[in-house]
mmCIF file of C-alpha atoms in Angstrom:
data_model
loop_
_atom_site.group_PDB
_atom_site.id
_atom_site.type_symbol
_atom_site.label_atom_id
_atom_site.label_comp_id
_atom_site.label_asym_id
_atom_site.label_seq_id
_atom_site.Cartn_x
_atom_site.Cartn_y
_atom_site.Cartn_z
ATOM 1 C CA MET A 190 0.059 -0.008 -0.075
ATOM 2 C CA PRO A 191 1.588 3.323 -0.985
ATOM 3 C CA GLU A 192 2.492 5.610 1.719
ATOM 4 C CA GLY A 193 5.125 8.267 2.394
ATOM 5 C CA ASP A 194 8.056 5.679 2.425
ATOM 6 C CA THR A 195 6.907 3.735 -0.742
ATOM 7 C CA VAL A 196 6.316 7.041 -2.589
ATOM 8 C CA TRP A 197 9.734 8.329 -1.740
ATOM 9 C CA GLN A 198 11.110 5.048 -3.118
ATOM 10 C CA ALA A 199 9.154 5.446 -6.325
ATOM 11 C CA ALA A 200 10.366 9.046 -6.812
ATOM 12 C CA ARG A 201 13.847 7.889 -6.207
ATOM 13 C CA ARG A 202 13.610 5.236 -8.844
ATOM 14 C CA LEU A 203 12.012 7.677 -11.238
ATOM 15 C CA HIS A 204 14.591 10.320 -10.619
ATOM 16 C CA ASP A 205 17.445 7.929 -11.070
ATOM 17 C CA ALA A 206 15.924 6.825 -14.564
ATOM 18 C CA LEU A 207 14.750 10.117 -15.948
ATOM 19 C CA ALA A 208 16.374 12.991 -14.357
ATOM 20 C CA GLY A 209 18.868 14.797 -16.845
ATOM 21 C CA GLN A 210 17.633 12.689 -19.833
ATOM 22 C CA VAL A 211 15.623 13.904 -22.965
ATOM 23 C CA LEU A 212 12.357 12.222 -23.480
ATOM 24 C CA THR A 213 12.239 10.163 -26.580
ATOM 25 C CA ARG A 214 8.857 8.657 -25.667
ATOM 26 C CA SER A 215 5.573 10.416 -24.088
ATOM 27 C CA ASP A 216 2.305 8.890 -23.709
ATOM 28 C CA LEU A 217 -0.348 10.155 -21.346
ATOM 29 C CA ARG A 218 -3.332 7.832 -21.518
ATOM 30 C CA VAL A 219 -6.114 10.151 -19.716
ATOM 31 C CA PRO A 220 -8.469 11.790 -22.091
ATOM 32 C CA ARG A 221 -7.501 15.479 -20.933
ATOM 33 C CA PHE A 222 -3.808 15.178 -21.676
ATOM 34 C CA ALA A 223 -3.853 12.537 -24.453
ATOM 35 C CA THR A 224 -2.561 14.923 -27.011
ATOM 36 C CA ALA A 225 0.259 16.258 -24.832
ATOM 37 C CA ASP A 226 3.749 15.511 -26.114
ATOM 38 C CA LEU A 227 6.829 15.985 -23.862
ATOM 39 C CA THR A 228 9.201 14.277 -26.034
ATOM 40 C CA GLY A 229 12.390 16.419 -26.752
ATOM 41 C CA ARG A 230 12.084 17.901 -23.277
ATOM 42 C CA THR A 231 14.549 17.084 -20.493
ATOM 43 C CA VAL A 232 13.342 15.747 -17.168
ATOM 44 C CA LEU A 233 14.717 18.015 -14.488
ATOM 45 C CA ASP A 234 13.698 15.940 -11.295
ATOM 46 C CA VAL A 235 11.303 13.781 -9.731
ATOM 47 C CA THR A 236 10.170 14.863 -6.159
ATOM 48 C CA PRO A 237 7.870 13.297 -3.661
ATOM 49 C CA ARG A 238 5.506 15.337 -1.784
ATOM 50 C CA GLY A 239 3.682 13.312 0.850
ATOM 51 C CA LYS A 240 1.847 10.704 -1.275
ATOM 52 C CA HIS A 241 2.169 12.880 -4.547
ATOM 53 C CA LEU A 242 4.888 12.574 -7.087
ATOM 54 C CA LEU A 243 5.946 15.543 -9.164
ATOM 55 C CA THR A 244 7.786 14.971 -12.194
ATOM 56 C CA ARG A 245 9.301 18.386 -13.316
ATOM 57 C CA VAL A 246 10.056 18.695 -17.232
ATOM 58 C CA GLU A 247 11.994 21.430 -18.933
ATOM 59 C CA GLY A 248 9.683 24.235 -20.041
ATOM 60 C CA GLY A 249 8.025 24.761 -16.802
ATOM 61 C CA LEU A 250 5.855 21.755 -16.878
ATOM 62 C CA THR A 251 5.052 19.205 -14.029
ATOM 63 C CA LEU A 252 3.434 15.873 -14.379
ATOM 64 C CA HIS A 253 1.449 15.234 -11.117
ATOM 65 C CA SER A 254 0.432 11.737 -10.199
ATOM 66 C CA HIS A 255 -0.758 10.054 -7.097
ATOM 67 C CA LEU A 256 -0.766 6.248 -6.494
ATOM 68 C CA ARG A 257 -3.636 6.160 -3.925
ATOM 69 C CA MET A 258 -4.486 2.350 -3.165
ATOM 70 C CA ASP A 259 -2.902 0.356 -5.992
ATOM 71 C CA GLY A 260 -1.199 2.741 -8.516
ATOM 72 C CA SER A 261 2.405 2.247 -9.391
ATOM 73 C CA TRP A 262 5.206 3.523 -11.455
ATOM 74 C CA ARG A 263 7.530 0.632 -12.961
ATOM 75 C CA VAL A 264 10.894 1.474 -14.561
ATOM 76 C CA TYR A 265 12.227 -0.915 -17.456
ATOM 77 C CA ALA A 266 15.451 -1.172 -19.420
ATOM 78 C CA HIS A 267 15.263 -0.862 -23.027
ATOM 79 C CA GLY A 268 13.971 -3.828 -24.516
ATOM 80 C CA GLN A 269 12.660 -5.267 -21.134
ATOM 81 C CA ARG A 270 9.087 -6.784 -21.110
ATOM 82 C CA TRP A 271 6.711 -4.676 -19.241
ATOM 83 C CA ASN A 272 4.883 -6.623 -16.374
ATOM 84 C CA GLY A 273 3.232 -4.203 -14.090
ATOM 85 C CA GLY A 274 -0.232 -5.224 -15.394
ATOM 86 C CA PRO A 275 -2.487 -5.515 -18.439
ATOM 87 C CA ALA A 276 -2.071 -2.751 -21.107
ATOM 88 C CA HIS A 277 -5.418 -1.292 -20.458
ATOM 89 C CA GLN A 278 -4.147 -0.390 -16.949
ATOM 90 C CA ILE A 279 -1.308 1.964 -18.272
ATOM 91 C CA ARG A 280 -1.925 5.557 -17.740
ATOM 92 C CA ALA A 281 1.560 7.032 -18.774
ATOM 93 C CA VAL A 282 4.532 5.981 -20.373
ATOM 94 C CA LEU A 283 7.759 8.229 -20.258
ATOM 95 C CA GLY A 284 10.906 7.015 -22.014
ATOM 96 C CA ASN A 285 14.580 7.880 -22.958
ATOM 97 C CA ALA A 286 17.350 6.256 -24.778
ATOM 98 C CA GLY A 287 17.949 3.889 -21.953
ATOM 99 C CA ARG A 288 14.926 3.525 -19.665
ATOM 100 C CA THR A 289 11.230 3.790 -19.697
ATOM 101 C CA ALA A 290 8.976 4.682 -16.745
ATOM 102 C CA VAL A 291 5.327 3.214 -17.123
ATOM 103 C CA GLY A 292 2.578 4.296 -14.749
ATOM 104 C CA TYR A 293 -0.177 1.606 -13.911
ATOM 105 C CA ARG A 294 -3.550 2.388 -12.431
ATOM 106 C CA LEU A 295 -2.770 5.993 -11.728
ATOM 107 C CA PRO A 296 -5.938 7.360 -10.337
ATOM 108 C CA VAL A 297 -4.458 10.971 -10.481
ATOM 109 C CA LEU A 298 -2.542 12.054 -13.629
ATOM 110 C CA GLU A 299 -2.308 15.451 -14.761
ATOM 111 C CA LEU A 300 0.005 17.893 -16.531
ATOM 112 C CA MET A 301 0.389 21.470 -15.333
ATOM 113 C CA ARG A 302 2.702 24.465 -15.202
ATOM 114 C CA THR A 303 5.282 24.114 -12.340
ATOM 115 C CA THR A 304 4.332 27.341 -11.043
ATOM 116 C CA ASP A 305 0.857 25.850 -10.459
ATOM 117 C CA GLU A 306 2.032 22.821 -8.327
ATOM 118 C CA GLY A 307 0.560 24.488 -5.364
ATOM 119 C CA ARG A 308 -3.006 23.796 -6.650
ATOM 120 C CA ALA A 309 -2.110 19.898 -6.413
ATOM 121 C CA VAL A 310 0.093 19.909 -3.262
ATOM 122 C CA GLY A 311 -0.524 23.325 -1.560
ATOM 123 C CA HIS A 312 -3.041 21.883 0.874
ATOM 124 C CA LEU A 313 -0.609 19.453 2.472
ATOM 125 C CA GLY A 314 0.733 19.676 5.908
ATOM 126 C CA PRO A 315 4.384 19.205 6.562
ATOM 127 C CA ASP A 316 6.045 16.384 4.654
ATOM 128 C CA LEU A 317 7.399 13.607 6.927
ATOM 129 C CA LEU A 318 10.151 12.953 4.571
ATOM 130 C CA GLY A 319 10.473 16.292 2.901
ATOM 131 C CA PRO A 320 12.577 19.412 3.601
ATOM 132 C CA ASP A 321 9.654 21.367 4.838
ATOM 133 C CA TRP A 322 9.363 19.031 7.778
ATOM 134 C CA ASN A 323 8.127 20.934 10.929
ATOM 135 C CA PRO A 324 7.183 18.859 13.886
ATOM 136 C CA GLY A 325 5.819 21.668 15.743
ATOM 137 C CA LEU A 326 3.434 22.695 12.998
ATOM 138 C CA ALA A 327 2.545 19.178 12.437
ATOM 139 C CA LEU A 328 1.557 18.810 16.114
ATOM 140 C CA ALA A 329 -0.363 21.988 16.221
ATOM 141 C CA ASN A 330 -2.312 20.799 13.143
ATOM 142 C CA LEU A 331 -3.089 17.506 14.766
ATOM 143 C CA LEU A 332 -4.348 19.163 17.889
ATOM 144 C CA GLU A 333 -6.281 21.846 16.323
ATOM 145 C CA ASP A 334 -9.410 19.435 16.588
ATOM 146 C CA PRO A 335 -8.981 17.952 19.949
ATOM 147 C CA ALA A 336 -12.117 15.932 19.720
ATOM 148 C CA ARG A 337 -11.174 14.180 16.388
ATOM 149 C CA PRO A 338 -10.143 10.428 16.636
ATOM 150 C CA LEU A 339 -6.269 10.273 16.421
ATOM 151 C CA GLY A 340 -6.392 7.684 13.571
ATOM 152 C CA GLU A 341 -8.493 9.973 11.482
ATOM 153 C CA ALA A 342 -6.365 13.069 12.420
ATOM 154 C CA LEU A 343 -3.089 11.124 11.303
ATOM 155 C CA LEU A 344 -4.740 10.154 7.908
ATOM 156 C CA ASP A 345 -5.585 13.836 7.232
ATOM 157 C CA GLN A 346 -2.774 14.797 5.021
ATOM 158 C CA ARG A 347 -3.576 18.681 5.686
ATOM 159 C CA ASN A 348 -2.041 17.849 9.220
ATOM 160 C CA LEU A 349 1.107 16.124 8.061
ATOM 161 C CA ALA A 350 1.765 14.336 4.824
ATOM 162 C CA GLY A 351 2.661 10.801 4.189
ATOM 163 C CA ILE A 352 0.753 8.516 6.663
ATOM 164 C CA GLY A 353 -1.604 5.944 5.430
ATOM 165 C CA ASN A 354 -3.535 3.017 6.996
ATOM 166 C CA VAL A 355 -0.437 0.899 7.712
ATOM 167 C CA PHE A 356 1.612 3.659 9.694
ATOM 168 C CA LYS A 357 -1.656 4.800 11.199
ATOM 169 C CA SER A 358 -2.345 1.363 12.720
ATOM 170 C CA GLU A 359 1.366 0.817 13.713
ATOM 171 C CA LEU A 360 1.788 4.366 15.231
ATOM 172 C CA CYS A 361 -1.158 3.951 17.469
ATOM 173 C CA PHE A 362 0.000 0.519 18.691
ATOM 174 C CA LEU A 363 3.493 1.984 19.576
ATOM 175 C CA LEU A 364 1.801 4.799 21.273
ATOM 176 C CA GLY A 365 -0.239 2.456 23.128
ATOM 177 C CA VAL A 366 -3.961 3.995 22.340
ATOM 178 C CA THR A 367 -6.690 3.068 20.182
ATOM 179 C CA PRO A 368 -7.154 4.984 16.780
ATOM 180 C CA TRP A 369 -10.471 6.288 18.115
ATOM 181 C CA LEU A 370 -8.976 7.899 21.080
ATOM 182 C CA PRO A 371 -9.721 11.824 20.599
ATOM 183 C CA VAL A 372 -6.275 13.332 19.866
ATOM 184 C CA GLY A 373 -6.635 15.908 22.611
ATOM 185 C CA GLU A 374 -6.625 12.842 25.097
ATOM 186 C CA LEU A 375 -3.433 11.655 24.122
ATOM 187 C CA PRO A 376 -1.175 11.930 27.199
ATOM 188 C CA ALA A 377 1.165 15.099 26.783
ATOM 189 C CA ASP A 378 4.313 13.211 26.698
ATOM 190 C CA ARG A 379 3.225 11.089 23.890
ATOM 191 C CA SER A 380 1.544 13.887 21.894
ATOM 192 C CA ALA A 381 4.786 15.845 22.177
ATOM 193 C CA GLN A 382 6.821 12.893 20.687
ATOM 194 C CA LEU A 383 4.274 11.914 18.108
ATOM 195 C CA PRO A 384 5.648 13.873 15.072
ATOM 196 C CA GLU A 385 9.204 12.839 15.203
ATOM 197 C CA PHE A 386 8.237 9.165 16.165
ATOM 198 C CA ALA A 387 6.082 9.211 12.840
ATOM 199 C CA ARG A 388 8.905 10.741 10.932
ATOM 200 C CA LYS A 389 11.531 8.254 12.311
ATOM 201 C CA LEU A 390 9.263 5.263 11.309
ATOM 202 C CA LEU A 391 9.035 6.575 7.669
ATOM 203 C CA GLU A 392 12.657 7.244 7.629
ATOM 204 C CA LEU A 393 13.659 3.928 8.748
ATOM 205 C CA ASN A 394 11.365 2.373 6.087
ATOM 206 C CA ARG A 395 11.963 4.677 3.022
ATOM 207 C CA GLU A 396 15.258 2.355 2.287
ATOM 208 C CA ARG A 397 13.605 -0.955 2.989
ATOM 209 C CA PRO A 398 12.162 -3.244 0.386
ATOM 210 C CA VAL A 399 9.711 -4.724 3.041
ATOM 211 C CA ARG A 400 8.159 -2.257 5.446
ATOM 212 C CA ASN A 401 9.024 -3.100 9.018
ATOM 213 C CA THR A 402 8.035 -1.472 12.273
ATOM 214 C CA THR A 403 8.794 -4.348 14.841
ATOM 215 C CA GLY A 404 12.595 -4.847 14.213
ATOM 216 C CA ARG A 405 11.905 -8.519 13.953
ATOM 217 C CA ARG A 406 12.408 -10.893 10.904
ATOM 218 C CA GLY A 407 9.504 -12.436 9.726
ATOM 219 C CA GLN A 408 7.223 -10.427 12.071
ATOM 220 C CA ASP A 409 7.368 -7.139 10.276
ATOM 221 C CA LEU A 410 4.259 -5.291 11.623
ATOM 222 C CA PHE A 411 2.769 -5.276 14.954
ATOM 223 C CA VAL A 412 -0.943 -5.067 14.123
ATOM 224 C CA TYR A 413 -1.722 -4.109 10.555
ATOM 225 C CA GLY A 414 -2.865 -7.098 8.495
ATOM 226 C CA ARG A 415 -2.951 -9.386 11.455
ATOM 227 C CA ALA A 416 -6.611 -9.428 12.261
ATOM 228 C CA HIS A 417 -7.591 -12.440 14.568
ATOM 229 C CA ARG A 418 -3.816 -13.357 15.080
ATOM 230 C CA PRO A 419 -2.253 -13.204 18.557
ATOM 231 C CA CYS A 420 -0.599 -9.783 19.534
ATOM 232 C CA LEU A 421 3.007 -9.851 19.280
ATOM 233 C CA ARG A 422 3.324 -8.449 22.914
ATOM 234 C CA CYS A 423 0.380 -9.857 24.955
ATOM 235 C CA ARG A 424 -1.204 -12.668 22.606
ATOM 236 C CA THR A 425 -4.552 -11.055 22.545
ATOM 237 C CA PRO A 426 -6.105 -11.563 19.178
ATOM 238 C CA ILE A 427 -5.819 -8.370 17.034
ATOM 239 C CA ARG A 428 -9.054 -6.756 15.852
ATOM 240 C CA LEU A 429 -10.134 -5.059 12.754
ATOM 241 C CA ALA A 430 -12.711 -2.325 11.958
ATOM 242 C CA ASP A 431 -13.281 0.470 9.605
ATOM 243 C CA GLN A 432 -12.585 3.816 10.573
ATOM 244 C CA GLY A 433 -13.944 7.129 9.280
ATOM 245 C CA ASP A 434 -17.175 8.287 7.605
ATOM 246 C CA GLY A 435 -17.499 5.328 5.287
ATOM 247 C CA SER A 436 -16.779 7.204 2.112
ATOM 248 C CA ARG A 437 -13.540 5.224 1.813
ATOM 249 C CA GLU A 438 -12.292 2.062 3.126
ATOM 250 C CA ARG A 439 -10.018 2.481 6.260
ATOM 251 C CA PRO A 440 -8.942 -0.932 7.464
ATOM 252 C CA THR A 441 -7.959 -0.311 11.087
ATOM 253 C CA TYR A 442 -6.040 -2.707 13.264
ATOM 254 C CA TRP A 443 -5.308 -2.601 17.119
ATOM 255 C CA CYS A 444 -4.937 -4.735 20.169
ATOM 256 C CA PRO A 445 -7.700 -4.173 22.709
ATOM 257 C CA THR A 446 -5.132 -5.179 25.696
ATOM 258 C CA CYS A 447 -2.186 -3.137 24.662
ATOM 259 C CA GLN A 448 -4.208 -0.190 23.261
ATOM 260 C CA PRO A 449 -6.874 0.873 25.886
ATOM 261 C CA GLY A 450 -9.342 3.550 24.877
ATOM 262 C CA PRO A 451 -12.557 3.807 22.873
ATOM 263 C CA ALA A 452 -13.331 1.267 20.059
ATOM 264 C CA PRO A 453 -16.088 0.595 17.571
ATOM 265 C CA PHE A 454 -19.067 -1.462 18.806
ATOM 266 C CA THR A 455 -18.876 -3.596 15.845
ATOM 267 C CA PRO A 456 -15.382 -4.791 14.643
ATOM 268 C CA ARG A 457 -15.071 -6.109 10.951
ATOM 269 C CA ARG A 458 -15.167 -9.840 10.628
#
């Protein structure tokens, strides 16, 4: 599941493959930009911003993409077979003399002036893996609505950018509270540590091929994806429920023993 760490990895792969190279192939397979042609332009850089990717191209243009749940960018050497999915799932192709980047199942893909990037990412809070990281501002954003459940506040990219369902569940476990605890009720010592704690988790994982929050081999995550299996600390079965207003699926995992606090009445089966 793409979160700040995996988007950072995708940006690095794309940057290494495309930056400084002239595009010899450009194919944007979305109706609005199907006639746009970037061939002949040099890719300047590929930058992550939270869960967003900004591919900046010579001439003041930026290709903005977002992976959401199952989007991906794959990089292939010249002549290598593309294997990221069926052809009808391809939304973008950017190639140069040696490499080709293929975007599969991209729910967001738009070409804009680089000066207009704020329209796409200006609403985001401090980026956990970005140069704009500001833990004080991130904490102030989280505490602005003290009655809001902690898990929902962490997922709100306007508060801090880069956390998804996996890190939300893992952070709440490590903080020892349920994701439904009002953020204003988080003990002061833990709330003060939360922003840097979150940043450290993403930093540790941005170089890893397999995400790990436990420090153990073969037991990579404390709670996420472990519904009904025993907690790694206390052996209580992990629970699963959806969190939020129901407009999007937000699977949330927690241990009812290690994470005291409010919880939904009807956990997901």
